[in-house]
PDB file of C-alpha atoms in Angstrom:
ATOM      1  CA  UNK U   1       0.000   0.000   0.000  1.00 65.00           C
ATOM      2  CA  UNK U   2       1.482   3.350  -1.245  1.00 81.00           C
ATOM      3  CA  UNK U   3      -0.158   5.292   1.910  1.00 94.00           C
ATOM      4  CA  UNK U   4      -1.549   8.575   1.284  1.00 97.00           C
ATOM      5  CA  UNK U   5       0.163  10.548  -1.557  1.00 97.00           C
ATOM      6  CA  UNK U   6       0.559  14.123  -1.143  1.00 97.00           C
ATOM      7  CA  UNK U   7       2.238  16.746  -4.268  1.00 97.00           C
ATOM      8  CA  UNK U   8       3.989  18.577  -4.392  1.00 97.00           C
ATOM      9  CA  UNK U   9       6.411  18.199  -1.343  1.00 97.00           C
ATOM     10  CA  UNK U  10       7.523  21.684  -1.270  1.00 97.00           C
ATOM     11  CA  UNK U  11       5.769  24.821  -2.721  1.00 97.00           C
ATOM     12  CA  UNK U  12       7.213  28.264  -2.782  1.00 98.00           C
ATOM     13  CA  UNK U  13       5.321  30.660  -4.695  1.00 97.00           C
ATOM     14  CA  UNK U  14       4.979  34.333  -4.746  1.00 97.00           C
ATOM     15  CA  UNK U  15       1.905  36.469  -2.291  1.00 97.00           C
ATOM     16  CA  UNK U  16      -1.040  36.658  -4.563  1.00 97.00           C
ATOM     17  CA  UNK U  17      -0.695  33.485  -6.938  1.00 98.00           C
ATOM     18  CA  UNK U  18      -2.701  30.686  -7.059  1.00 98.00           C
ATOM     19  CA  UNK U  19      -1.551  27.899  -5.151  1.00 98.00           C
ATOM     20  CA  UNK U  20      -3.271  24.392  -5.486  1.00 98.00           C
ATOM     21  CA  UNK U  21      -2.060  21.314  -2.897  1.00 98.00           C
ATOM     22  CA  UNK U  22      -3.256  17.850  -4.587  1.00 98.00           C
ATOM     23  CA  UNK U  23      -3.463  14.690  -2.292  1.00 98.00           C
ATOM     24  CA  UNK U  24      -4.585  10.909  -3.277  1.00 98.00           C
ATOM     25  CA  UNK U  25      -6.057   8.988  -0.086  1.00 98.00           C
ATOM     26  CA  UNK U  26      -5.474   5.137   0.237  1.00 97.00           C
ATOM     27  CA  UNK U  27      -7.528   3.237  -1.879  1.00 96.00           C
ATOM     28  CA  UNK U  28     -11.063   1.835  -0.354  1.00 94.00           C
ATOM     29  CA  UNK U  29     -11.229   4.844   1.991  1.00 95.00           C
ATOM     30  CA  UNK U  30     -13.921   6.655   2.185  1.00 93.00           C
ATOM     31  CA  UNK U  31     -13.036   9.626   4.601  1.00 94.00           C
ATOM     32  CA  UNK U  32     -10.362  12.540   3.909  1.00 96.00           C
ATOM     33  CA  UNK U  33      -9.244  15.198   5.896  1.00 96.00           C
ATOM     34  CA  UNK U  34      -7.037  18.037   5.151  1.00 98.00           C
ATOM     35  CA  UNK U  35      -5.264  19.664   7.984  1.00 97.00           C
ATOM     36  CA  UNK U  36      -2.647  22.636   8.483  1.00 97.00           C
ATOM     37  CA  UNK U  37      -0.267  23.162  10.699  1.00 97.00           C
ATOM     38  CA  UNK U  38       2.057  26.115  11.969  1.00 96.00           C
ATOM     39  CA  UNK U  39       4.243  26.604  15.436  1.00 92.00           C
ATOM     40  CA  UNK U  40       1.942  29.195  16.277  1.00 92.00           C
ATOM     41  CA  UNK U  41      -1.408  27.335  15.622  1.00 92.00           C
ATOM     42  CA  UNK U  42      -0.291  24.168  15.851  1.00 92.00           C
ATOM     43  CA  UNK U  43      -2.348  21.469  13.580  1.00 94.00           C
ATOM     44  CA  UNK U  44      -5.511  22.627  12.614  1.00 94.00           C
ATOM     45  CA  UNK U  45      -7.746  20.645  10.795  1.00 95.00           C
ATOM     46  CA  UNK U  46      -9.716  22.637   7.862  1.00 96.00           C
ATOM     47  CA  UNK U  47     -12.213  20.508   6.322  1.00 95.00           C
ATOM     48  CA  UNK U  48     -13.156  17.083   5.843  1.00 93.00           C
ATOM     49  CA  UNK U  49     -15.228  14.827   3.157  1.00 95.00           C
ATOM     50  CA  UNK U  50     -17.026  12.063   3.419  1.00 93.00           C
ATOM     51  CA  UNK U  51     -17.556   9.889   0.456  1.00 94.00           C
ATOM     52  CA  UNK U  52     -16.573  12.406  -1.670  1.00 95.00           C
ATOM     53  CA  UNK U  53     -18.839  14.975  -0.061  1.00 94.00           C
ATOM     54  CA  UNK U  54     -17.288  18.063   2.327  1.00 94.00           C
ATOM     55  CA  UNK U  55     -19.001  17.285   5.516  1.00 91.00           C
ATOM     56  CA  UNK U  56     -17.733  19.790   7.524  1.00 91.00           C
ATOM     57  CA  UNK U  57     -15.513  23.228   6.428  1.00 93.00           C
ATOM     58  CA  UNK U  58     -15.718  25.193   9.619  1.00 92.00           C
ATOM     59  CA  UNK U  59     -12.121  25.579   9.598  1.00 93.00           C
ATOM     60  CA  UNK U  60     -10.937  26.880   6.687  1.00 95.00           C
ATOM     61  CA  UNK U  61      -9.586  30.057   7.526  1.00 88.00           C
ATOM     62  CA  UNK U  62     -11.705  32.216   4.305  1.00 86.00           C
ATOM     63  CA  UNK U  63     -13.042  32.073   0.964  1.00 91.00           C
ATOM     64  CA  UNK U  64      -9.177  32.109  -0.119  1.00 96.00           C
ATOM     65  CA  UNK U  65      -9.483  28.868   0.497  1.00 97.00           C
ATOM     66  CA  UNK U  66     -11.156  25.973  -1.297  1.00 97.00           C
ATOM     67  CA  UNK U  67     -11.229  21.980  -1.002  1.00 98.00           C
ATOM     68  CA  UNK U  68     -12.859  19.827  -3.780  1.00 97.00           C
ATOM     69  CA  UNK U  69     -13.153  16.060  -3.725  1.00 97.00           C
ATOM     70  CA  UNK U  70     -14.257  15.032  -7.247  1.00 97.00           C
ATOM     71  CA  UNK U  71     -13.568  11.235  -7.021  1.00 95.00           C
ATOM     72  CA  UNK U  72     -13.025   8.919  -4.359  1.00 95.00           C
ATOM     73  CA  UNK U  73      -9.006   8.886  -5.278  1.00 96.00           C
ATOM     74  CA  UNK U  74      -8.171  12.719  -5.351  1.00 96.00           C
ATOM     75  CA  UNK U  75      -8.823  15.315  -3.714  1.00 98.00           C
ATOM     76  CA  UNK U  76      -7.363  19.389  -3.882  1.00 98.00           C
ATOM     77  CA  UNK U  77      -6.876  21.843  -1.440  1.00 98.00           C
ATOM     78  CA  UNK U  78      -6.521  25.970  -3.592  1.00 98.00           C
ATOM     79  CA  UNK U  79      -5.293  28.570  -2.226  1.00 97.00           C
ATOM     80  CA  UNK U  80      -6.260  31.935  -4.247  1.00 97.00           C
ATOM     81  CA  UNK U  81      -4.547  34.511  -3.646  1.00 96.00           C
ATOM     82  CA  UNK U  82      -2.250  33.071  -1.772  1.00 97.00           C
ATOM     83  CA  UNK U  83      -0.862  35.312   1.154  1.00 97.00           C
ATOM     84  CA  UNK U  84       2.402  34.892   3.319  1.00 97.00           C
ATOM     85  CA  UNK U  85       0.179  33.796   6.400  1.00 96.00           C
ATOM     86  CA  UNK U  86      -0.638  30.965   4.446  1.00 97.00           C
ATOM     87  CA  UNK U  87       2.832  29.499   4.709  1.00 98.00           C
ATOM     88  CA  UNK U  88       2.747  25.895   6.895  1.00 98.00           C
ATOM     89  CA  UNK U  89       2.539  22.291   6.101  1.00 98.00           C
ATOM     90  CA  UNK U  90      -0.455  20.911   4.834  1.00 98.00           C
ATOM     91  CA  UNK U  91      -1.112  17.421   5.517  1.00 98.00           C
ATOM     92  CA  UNK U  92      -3.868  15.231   3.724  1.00 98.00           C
ATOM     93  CA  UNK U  93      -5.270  12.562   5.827  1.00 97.00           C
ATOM     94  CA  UNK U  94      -7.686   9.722   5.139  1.00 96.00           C
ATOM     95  CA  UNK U  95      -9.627   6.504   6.868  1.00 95.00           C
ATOM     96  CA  UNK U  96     -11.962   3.924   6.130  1.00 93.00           C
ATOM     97  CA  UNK U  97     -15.348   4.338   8.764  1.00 87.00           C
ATOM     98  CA  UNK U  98     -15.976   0.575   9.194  1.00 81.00           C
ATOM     99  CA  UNK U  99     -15.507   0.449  12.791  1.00 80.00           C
ATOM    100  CA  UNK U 100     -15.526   3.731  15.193  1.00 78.00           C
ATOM    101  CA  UNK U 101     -11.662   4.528  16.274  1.00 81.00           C
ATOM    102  CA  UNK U 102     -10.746   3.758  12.327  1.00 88.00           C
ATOM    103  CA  UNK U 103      -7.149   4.984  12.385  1.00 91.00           C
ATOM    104  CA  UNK U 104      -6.283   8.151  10.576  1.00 94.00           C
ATOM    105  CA  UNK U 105      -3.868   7.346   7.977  1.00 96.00           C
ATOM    106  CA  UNK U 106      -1.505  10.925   6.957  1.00 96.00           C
ATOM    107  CA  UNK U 107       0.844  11.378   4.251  1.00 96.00           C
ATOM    108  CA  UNK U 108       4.166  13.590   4.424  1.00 94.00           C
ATOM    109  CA  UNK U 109       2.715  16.950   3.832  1.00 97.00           C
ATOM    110  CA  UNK U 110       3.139  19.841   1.302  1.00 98.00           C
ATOM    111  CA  UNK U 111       5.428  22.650   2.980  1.00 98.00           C
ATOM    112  CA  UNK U 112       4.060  26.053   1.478  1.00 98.00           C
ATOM    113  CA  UNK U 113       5.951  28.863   1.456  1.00 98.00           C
ATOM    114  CA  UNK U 114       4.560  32.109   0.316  1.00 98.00           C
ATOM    115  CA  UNK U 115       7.081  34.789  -0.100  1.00 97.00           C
TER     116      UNK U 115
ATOM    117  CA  UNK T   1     -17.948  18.453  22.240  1.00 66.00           C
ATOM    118  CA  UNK T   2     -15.213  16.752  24.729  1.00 69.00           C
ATOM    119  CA  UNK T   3     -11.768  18.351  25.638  1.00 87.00           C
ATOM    120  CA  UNK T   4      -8.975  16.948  26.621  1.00 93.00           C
ATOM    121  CA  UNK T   5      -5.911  17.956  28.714  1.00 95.00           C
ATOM    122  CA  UNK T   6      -2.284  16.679  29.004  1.00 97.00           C
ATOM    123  CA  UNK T   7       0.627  18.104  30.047  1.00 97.00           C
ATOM    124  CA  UNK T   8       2.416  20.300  27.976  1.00 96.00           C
ATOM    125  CA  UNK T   9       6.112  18.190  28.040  1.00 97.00           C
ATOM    126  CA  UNK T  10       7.725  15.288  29.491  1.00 98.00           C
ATOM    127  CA  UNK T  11      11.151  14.131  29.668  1.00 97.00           C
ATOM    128  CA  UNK T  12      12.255  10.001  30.190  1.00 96.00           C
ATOM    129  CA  UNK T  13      15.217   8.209  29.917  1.00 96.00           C
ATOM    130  CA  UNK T  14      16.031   5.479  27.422  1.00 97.00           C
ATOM    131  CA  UNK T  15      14.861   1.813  27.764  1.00 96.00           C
ATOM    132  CA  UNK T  16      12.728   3.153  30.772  1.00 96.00           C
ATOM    133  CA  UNK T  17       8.685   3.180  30.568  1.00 96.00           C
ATOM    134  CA  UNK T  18       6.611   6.084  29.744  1.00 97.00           C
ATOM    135  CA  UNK T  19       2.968   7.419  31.248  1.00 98.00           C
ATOM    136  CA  UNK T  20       1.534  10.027  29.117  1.00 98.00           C
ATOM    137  CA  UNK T  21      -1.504  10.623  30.742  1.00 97.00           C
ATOM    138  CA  UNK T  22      -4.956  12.327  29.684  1.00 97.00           C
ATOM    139  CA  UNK T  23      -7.769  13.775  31.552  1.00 96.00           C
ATOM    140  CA  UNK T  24     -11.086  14.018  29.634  1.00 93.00           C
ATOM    141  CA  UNK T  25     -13.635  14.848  32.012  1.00 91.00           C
ATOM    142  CA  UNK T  26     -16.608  15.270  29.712  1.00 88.00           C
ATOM    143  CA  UNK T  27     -15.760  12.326  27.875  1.00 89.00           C
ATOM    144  CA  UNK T  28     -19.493  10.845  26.587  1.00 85.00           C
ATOM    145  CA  UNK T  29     -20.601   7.470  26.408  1.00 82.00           C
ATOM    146  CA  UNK T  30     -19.936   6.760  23.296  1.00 83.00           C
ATOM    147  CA  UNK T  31     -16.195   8.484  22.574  1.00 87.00           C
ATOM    148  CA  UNK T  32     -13.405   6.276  21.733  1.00 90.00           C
ATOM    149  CA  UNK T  33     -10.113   7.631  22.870  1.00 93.00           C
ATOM    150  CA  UNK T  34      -7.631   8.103  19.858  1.00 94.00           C
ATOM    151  CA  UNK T  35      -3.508   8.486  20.783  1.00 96.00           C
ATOM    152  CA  UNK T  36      -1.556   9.592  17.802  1.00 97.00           C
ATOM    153  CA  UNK T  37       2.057  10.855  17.407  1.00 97.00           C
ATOM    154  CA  UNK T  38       3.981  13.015  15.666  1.00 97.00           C
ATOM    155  CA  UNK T  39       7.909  12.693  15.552  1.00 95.00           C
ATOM    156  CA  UNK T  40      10.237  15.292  13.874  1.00 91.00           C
ATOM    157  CA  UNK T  41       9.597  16.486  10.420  1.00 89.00           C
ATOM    158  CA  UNK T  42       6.649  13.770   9.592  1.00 92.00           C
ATOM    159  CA  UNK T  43       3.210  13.853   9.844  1.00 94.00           C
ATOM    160  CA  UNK T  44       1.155  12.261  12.768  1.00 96.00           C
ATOM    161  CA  UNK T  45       0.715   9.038  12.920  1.00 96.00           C
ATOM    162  CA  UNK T  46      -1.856   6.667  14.814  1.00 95.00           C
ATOM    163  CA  UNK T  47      -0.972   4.917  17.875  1.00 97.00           C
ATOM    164  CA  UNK T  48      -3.699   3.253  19.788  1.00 96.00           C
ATOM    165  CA  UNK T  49      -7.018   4.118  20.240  1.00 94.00           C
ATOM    166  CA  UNK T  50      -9.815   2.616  22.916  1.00 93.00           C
ATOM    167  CA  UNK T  51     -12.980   2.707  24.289  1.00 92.00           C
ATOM    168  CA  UNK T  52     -13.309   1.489  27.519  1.00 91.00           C
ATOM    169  CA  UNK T  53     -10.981  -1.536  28.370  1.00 88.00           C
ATOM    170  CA  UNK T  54      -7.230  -1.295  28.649  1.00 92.00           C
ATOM    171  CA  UNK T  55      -5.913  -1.686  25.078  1.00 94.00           C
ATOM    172  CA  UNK T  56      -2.356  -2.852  23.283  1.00 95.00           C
ATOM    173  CA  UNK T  57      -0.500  -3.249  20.570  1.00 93.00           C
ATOM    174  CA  UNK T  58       2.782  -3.566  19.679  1.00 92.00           C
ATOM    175  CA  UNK T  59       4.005   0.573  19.914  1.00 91.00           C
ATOM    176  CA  UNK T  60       1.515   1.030  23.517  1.00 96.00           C
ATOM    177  CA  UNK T  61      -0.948   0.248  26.020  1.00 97.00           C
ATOM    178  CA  UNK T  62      -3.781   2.645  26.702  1.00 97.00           C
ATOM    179  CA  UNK T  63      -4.846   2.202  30.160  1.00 97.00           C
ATOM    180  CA  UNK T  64      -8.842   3.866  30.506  1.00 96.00           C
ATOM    181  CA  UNK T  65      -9.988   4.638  33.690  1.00 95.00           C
ATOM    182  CA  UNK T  66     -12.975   3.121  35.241  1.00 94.00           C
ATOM    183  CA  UNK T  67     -15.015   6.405  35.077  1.00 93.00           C
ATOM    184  CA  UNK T  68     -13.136   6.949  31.843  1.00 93.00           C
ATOM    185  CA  UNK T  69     -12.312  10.606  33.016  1.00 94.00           C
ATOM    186  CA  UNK T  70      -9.002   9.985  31.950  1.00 96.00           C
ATOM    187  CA  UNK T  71      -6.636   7.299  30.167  1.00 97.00           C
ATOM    188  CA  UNK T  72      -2.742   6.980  30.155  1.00 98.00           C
ATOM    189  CA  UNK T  73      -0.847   5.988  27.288  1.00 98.00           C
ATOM    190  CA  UNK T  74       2.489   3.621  28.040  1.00 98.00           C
ATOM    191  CA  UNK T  75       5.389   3.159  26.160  1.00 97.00           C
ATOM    192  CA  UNK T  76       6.853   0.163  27.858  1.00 94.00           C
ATOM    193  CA  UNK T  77      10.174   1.300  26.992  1.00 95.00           C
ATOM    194  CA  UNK T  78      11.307   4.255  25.639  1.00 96.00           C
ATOM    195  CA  UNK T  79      13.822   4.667  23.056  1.00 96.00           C
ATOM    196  CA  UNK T  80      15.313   7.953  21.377  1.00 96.00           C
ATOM    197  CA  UNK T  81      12.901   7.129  18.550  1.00 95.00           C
ATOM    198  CA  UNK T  82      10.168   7.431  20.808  1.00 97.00           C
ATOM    199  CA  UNK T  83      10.473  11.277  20.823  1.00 97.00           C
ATOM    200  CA  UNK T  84       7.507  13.062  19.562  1.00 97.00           C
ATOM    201  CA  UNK T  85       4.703  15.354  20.252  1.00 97.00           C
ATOM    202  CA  UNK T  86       1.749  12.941  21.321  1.00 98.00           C
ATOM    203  CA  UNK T  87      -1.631  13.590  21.120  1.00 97.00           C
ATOM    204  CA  UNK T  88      -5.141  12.561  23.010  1.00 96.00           C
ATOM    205  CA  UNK T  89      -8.237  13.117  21.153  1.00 92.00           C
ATOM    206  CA  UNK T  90     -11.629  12.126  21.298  1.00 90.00           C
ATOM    207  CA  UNK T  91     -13.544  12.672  18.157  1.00 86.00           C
ATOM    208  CA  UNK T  92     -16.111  15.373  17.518  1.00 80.00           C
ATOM    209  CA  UNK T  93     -18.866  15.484  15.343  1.00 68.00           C
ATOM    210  CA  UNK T  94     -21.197  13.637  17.340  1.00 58.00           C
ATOM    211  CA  UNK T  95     -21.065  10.263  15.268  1.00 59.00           C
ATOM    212  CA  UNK T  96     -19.115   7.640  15.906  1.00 56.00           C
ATOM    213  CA  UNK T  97     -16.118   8.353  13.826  1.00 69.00           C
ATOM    214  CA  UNK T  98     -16.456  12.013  13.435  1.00 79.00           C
ATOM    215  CA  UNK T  99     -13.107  14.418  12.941  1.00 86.00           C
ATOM    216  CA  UNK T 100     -10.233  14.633  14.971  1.00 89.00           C
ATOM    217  CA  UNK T 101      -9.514  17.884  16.121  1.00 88.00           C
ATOM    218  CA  UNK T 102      -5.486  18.004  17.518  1.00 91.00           C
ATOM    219  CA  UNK T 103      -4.826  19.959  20.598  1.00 90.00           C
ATOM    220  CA  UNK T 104      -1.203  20.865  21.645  1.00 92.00           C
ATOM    221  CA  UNK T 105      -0.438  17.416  22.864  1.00 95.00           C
ATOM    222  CA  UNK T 106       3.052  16.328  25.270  1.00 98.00           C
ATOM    223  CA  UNK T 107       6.130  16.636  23.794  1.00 97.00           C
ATOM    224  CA  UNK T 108       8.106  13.680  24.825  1.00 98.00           C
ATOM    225  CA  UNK T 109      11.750  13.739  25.000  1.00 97.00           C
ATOM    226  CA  UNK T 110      13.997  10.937  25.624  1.00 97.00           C
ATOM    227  CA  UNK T 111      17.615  10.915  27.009  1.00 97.00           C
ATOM    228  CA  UNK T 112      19.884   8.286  26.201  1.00 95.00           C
TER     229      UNK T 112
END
């Protein structure tokens, strides 16, 4: 099993471009999560789909930010305009909801730096 | 939704157990009790998780109090690759699996 795949591993892009984080959850899964994290904020989770459907976006930060889930094997996180605030690691997580206490399964992250 | 609390760092030697514990007061009936980690430079990664009896595996044990209030994690003995940030979190959501929201956790360090 390849685990979940996150790309690209590093960003660095410019304040006020477009930035779009792409991440393909393990196979059979049917949950994803993207999360954020920062030293200040620590990990914050931003939104999370169920079977390909965003169940719950209270956390992403503004309408800079969107999340789309089109099939069950990729999903992308945009950032537009992107703003030096923005710069963290963005991890993609994802499970399979057969039994409650499923295991969260995270990939390596996308470092963003916005300069 | 339930909160938990853990200290904010603890230190252990090498080959030597570890206690990480966890106080979740307002735990419901129905929360399971997640334990992930984090080391260095990766991304978190799952550890144990249970409900109401004492769980293991082969990384832990998760001891649950009776009342559940609060549970302890144990590394049975540490070693330098045990170092992380570790983190106790009860779903939210109010379904069974719900999202994991990650709090500040312990950071663990280990001296050799």
């Amino acid at each position: 099993d390849a685990g979940v795949i996150q790309s690209p591993r590093h960003e660095v892009t410019e304040m006020g471009q477009e930035v779009t984080l792409r991440c393909k959850p393990i196979s059979g899964h049917n949950s994803l999560f993207w999360y954020r994290q920062t030293m200040m904020r620590g990990l914050e989770l931003l939104i999370y789909f169920n079977n390909n459907v965003p169940i719950d976006d209270s956390g992403m930060p503004e309408d800079r930010f969107s999340a789309k889930m089109p099939n069950a094997s990729f999903s992308t996180l945009k950032i537009q305009p992107s703003e030096p605030r923005d710069s963290a690691v963005y991890f993609c997580a994802s499970r399979i909801d057969v039994t409650p206490g499923s295991p969260l399964h995270f990939g390596n992250g996308t470092r963003l730096t916005v300069t | 939704d339930a909160k938990t609390t853990q200290p904010n760092s603890m230190e252990s030697n090498e080959e030597e157990p570890v206690h990480l514990p966890c106080n979740h007061s307002t735990i419901s009936g129905t929360d399971y009790i997640h334990w992930y980690r984090q080391l260095p430079s990766q991304g978190p990664e799952y550890v144990i998780h249970g409900l109401t009896s004492n769980v293991n595996n082969r990384m832990a044990s998760l001891a649950i109090a009776e009342d559940r209030k609060s549970s302890t994690l144990i590394l049975h003995r540490a070693t330098l690759r045990d170092a992380a940030v570790y983190y106790c979190i009860l779903p939210s959501g109010g379904t069974s699996y719900g999202k994991l929201t990650f709090g500040q956790g312990t950071i663990l360090t280990v001296h050799p």
